Amino acid sequence: EDKVVQSPLSLVVHEGDTVTLNCSYEVTNFRSLLWYKQEKKAPTFLFMLTSSGIEKKSGRLSSILDKKELFSILNITATQTGDSAIYLCAASYGQNFVFGPGTRLSVLP
Amino acid sequence: DAGVTQSPTHLIKTRGQQVTLRCSPKSGHDTVSWYQQALGQGPQFIFQYYEEEERQRGNFPDRFSGHQFPNYSSELNVNALLLGDSALYLCASSFRLGQAKYEQYFGPGTRLTVT
């Protein structure tokens, strides 16, 4: 059965801290790994990773994929209270996606 | 450029009733997927529509059905509602280009409460 596991499920940090969120997957016919940020309702797209070892960056966020070990990490440096959200990881296979349970990040002032 | 839109934003129904949720995809997108997100969980794939046909389906009963219109918009219908159907229903759109890797964009969701 296709599945995506995320860890930790919950994380509380203080502003300025650096966090690493983990995502591992077991998906048949894997195509890409996506990260989303969900604050209230709609998950907003962060990254799509298709190749191993190539880091993608957007401001203080970065992510990398390891297709051999079947995992990805999302790093957030110098966290801010606005980074508080649920971070979802999804693995695509064909035209479909399987999501992990998400990591709830709380950044305290 | 309008993103993915969904209606209504909130809905309260009684057990046994039927509900229809609506989704308009992002401009230029032709594929619509529906997800159910229960509180504290990640989105669970319901089904996907492309060219007005259901192409893929997740592990959901036949009470969940859908439709896609020629303008690519889509509806999700749920019959004989159960309390456990209470969730956030998310629509996501994407552009299907063969089997190419692609991004998926989500709408704001419809919060369904079944009492």
XYZ file of N, CA, C and O in Angstrom, chain A residues 49-98:
200
model
N 9.833 18.275 -6.090
C 11.159 17.685 -6.250
C 11.036 16.435 -7.100
O 10.207 15.561 -6.823
N 11.881 16.341 -8.101
C 11.841 15.167 -8.961
C 13.184 14.468 -9.058
O 13.251 13.287 -9.390
N 14.250 15.175 -8.773
C 15.590 14.605 -8.905
C 16.286 14.550 -7.561
O 16.154 15.458 -6.736
N 17.045 13.505 -7.347
C 17.783 13.354 -6.098
C 18.912 14.352 -5.999
O 19.592 14.646 -6.987
N 19.144 14.823 -4.770
C 20.331 15.597 -4.477
C 20.335 17.037 -4.938
O 21.303 17.755 -4.701
N 19.285 17.478 -5.587
C 19.235 18.863 -6.059
C 18.365 19.668 -5.102
O 17.167 19.448 -4.999
N 19.009 20.601 -4.401
C 18.271 21.383 -3.422
C 17.473 22.484 -4.104
O 17.965 23.172 -4.999
N 16.245 22.626 -3.634
C 15.419 23.736 -4.099
C 15.296 24.732 -2.953
O 15.122 24.338 -1.803
N 15.407 26.014 -3.278
C 15.363 27.044 -2.244
C 14.362 28.128 -2.613
O 14.180 28.474 -3.779
N 13.719 28.626 -1.542
C 12.838 29.777 -1.691
C 12.920 30.564 -0.405
O 12.302 30.203 0.594
N 13.726 31.608 -0.427
C 13.916 32.402 0.779
C 14.558 31.584 1.878
O 15.620 30.997 1.701
N 13.861 31.498 3.004
C 14.399 30.756 4.157
C 14.055 29.267 4.103
O 14.461 28.520 4.982
N 13.309 28.872 3.091
C 12.921 27.464 2.976
C 13.773 26.762 1.919
O 14.119 27.352 0.891
N 14.099 25.531 2.206
C 14.812 24.722 1.227
C 14.395 23.280 1.404
O 13.940 22.863 2.477
N 14.566 22.504 0.333
C 14.155 21.108 0.382
C 15.032 20.286 -0.551
O 15.552 20.797 -1.555
N 15.170 19.021 -0.203
C 15.972 18.126 -1.016
C 15.354 16.737 -0.979
O 14.661 16.375 -0.025
N 15.590 15.986 -2.030
C 15.003 14.647 -2.178
C 16.117 13.609 -2.304
O 17.125 13.848 -2.979
N 15.910 12.484 -1.662
C 16.816 11.345 -1.801
C 15.994 10.176 -2.311
O 15.286 9.524 -1.544
N 16.068 9.908 -3.594
C 15.236 8.865 -4.197
C 15.743 7.468 -3.895
O 15.018 6.484 -4.029
N 17.001 7.370 -3.474
C 17.540 6.055 -3.119
C 17.007 5.626 -1.754
O 16.599 4.484 -1.567
N 17.028 6.575 -0.814
C 16.560 6.273 0.536
C 15.074 6.604 0.713
O 14.526 6.394 1.781
N 14.445 7.129 -0.302
C 13.013 7.413 -0.309
C 12.602 8.396 0.777
O 11.661 8.145 1.568
N 13.285 9.515 0.829
C 12.868 10.531 1.782
C 13.218 11.918 1.273
O 14.018 12.093 0.351
N 12.585 12.881 1.931
C 12.840 14.276 1.637
C 12.849 15.051 2.947
O 12.228 14.629 3.930
N 13.555 16.159 2.972
C 13.518 17.043 4.122
C 13.175 18.461 3.668
O 13.470 18.860 2.545
N 12.515 19.154 4.573
C 12.206 20.571 4.367
C 12.864 21.336 5.512
O 12.610 21.035 6.673
N 13.730 22.248 5.162
C 14.410 23.069 6.160
C 13.843 24.481 6.161
O 13.575 25.054 5.101
N 13.670 25.006 7.349
C 13.271 26.409 7.495
C 14.273 27.054 8.439
O 14.415 26.635 9.595
N 14.988 28.048 7.963
C 15.960 28.746 8.796
C 15.352 30.037 9.333
O 14.396 30.576 8.771
N 15.905 30.504 10.444
C 15.466 31.769 11.046
C 13.944 31.853 11.082
O 13.337 32.786 10.555
N 13.333 30.876 11.716
C 11.869 30.785 11.717
C 11.218 32.057 12.262
O 11.763 32.750 13.136
N 10.030 32.320 11.746
C 9.204 33.456 12.160
C 7.837 32.946 12.571
O 7.440 31.841 12.187
N 7.107 33.751 13.331
C 5.776 33.301 13.779
C 4.871 33.000 12.587
O 4.008 32.141 12.661
N 5.099 33.679 11.479
C 4.304 33.434 10.277
C 4.571 32.086 9.636
O 3.839 31.674 8.731
N 5.591 31.389 10.092
C 5.866 30.043 9.571
C 4.996 28.998 10.265
O 4.979 27.828 9.869
N 4.275 29.402 11.306
C 3.395 28.471 12.016
C 2.328 27.963 11.065
O 1.562 28.748 10.491
N 2.269 26.660 10.900
C 1.347 26.044 9.939
C 1.514 24.540 10.010
O 2.351 24.022 10.751
N 0.707 23.852 9.221
C 0.899 22.417 9.000
C 1.637 22.268 7.682
O 1.236 22.858 6.667
N 2.712 21.506 7.681
C 3.487 21.281 6.473
C 3.190 19.856 5.976
O 3.429 18.877 6.678
N 2.648 19.805 4.777
C 2.253 18.544 4.184
C 3.247 18.102 3.124
O 3.727 18.909 2.329
N 3.509 16.827 3.112
C 4.368 16.215 2.104
C 3.474 15.280 1.293
O 2.616 14.595 1.846
N 3.649 15.262 -0.025
C 2.850 14.391 -0.879
C 3.742 13.748 -1.930
O 4.594 14.425 -2.526
N 3.535 12.473 -2.163
C 4.274 11.758 -3.202
C 3.332 11.498 -4.365
O 2.209 11.046 -4.163
N 3.798 11.822 -5.553
C 2.935 11.600 -6.714
C 3.328 10.314 -7.428
O 4.494 9.950 -7.487
N 2.319 9.646 -7.936
C 2.509 8.454 -8.739
C 1.523 8.566 -9.893
O 0.345 8.772 -9.680
N 1.997 8.510 -11.094
C 1.110 8.760 -12.218
C 0.563 10.160 -12.096
O 1.297 11.131 -11.957
N -0.751 10.263 -12.093
C -1.391 11.574 -11.989
C -1.949 11.804 -10.592
O -2.689 12.746 -10.377
N -1.635 10.936 -9.651
C -2.245 11.029 -8.333
C -1.213 11.300 -7.248
O -0.019 11.202 -7.465
N -1.744 11.635 -6.092
C -0.900 11.996 -4.967
C -1.356 11.266 -3.715
O -2.545 11.085 -3.488
N -0.395 10.875 -2.886
C -0.721 10.387 -1.553
C -0.036 11.309 -0.565
O 1.157 11.604 -0.700
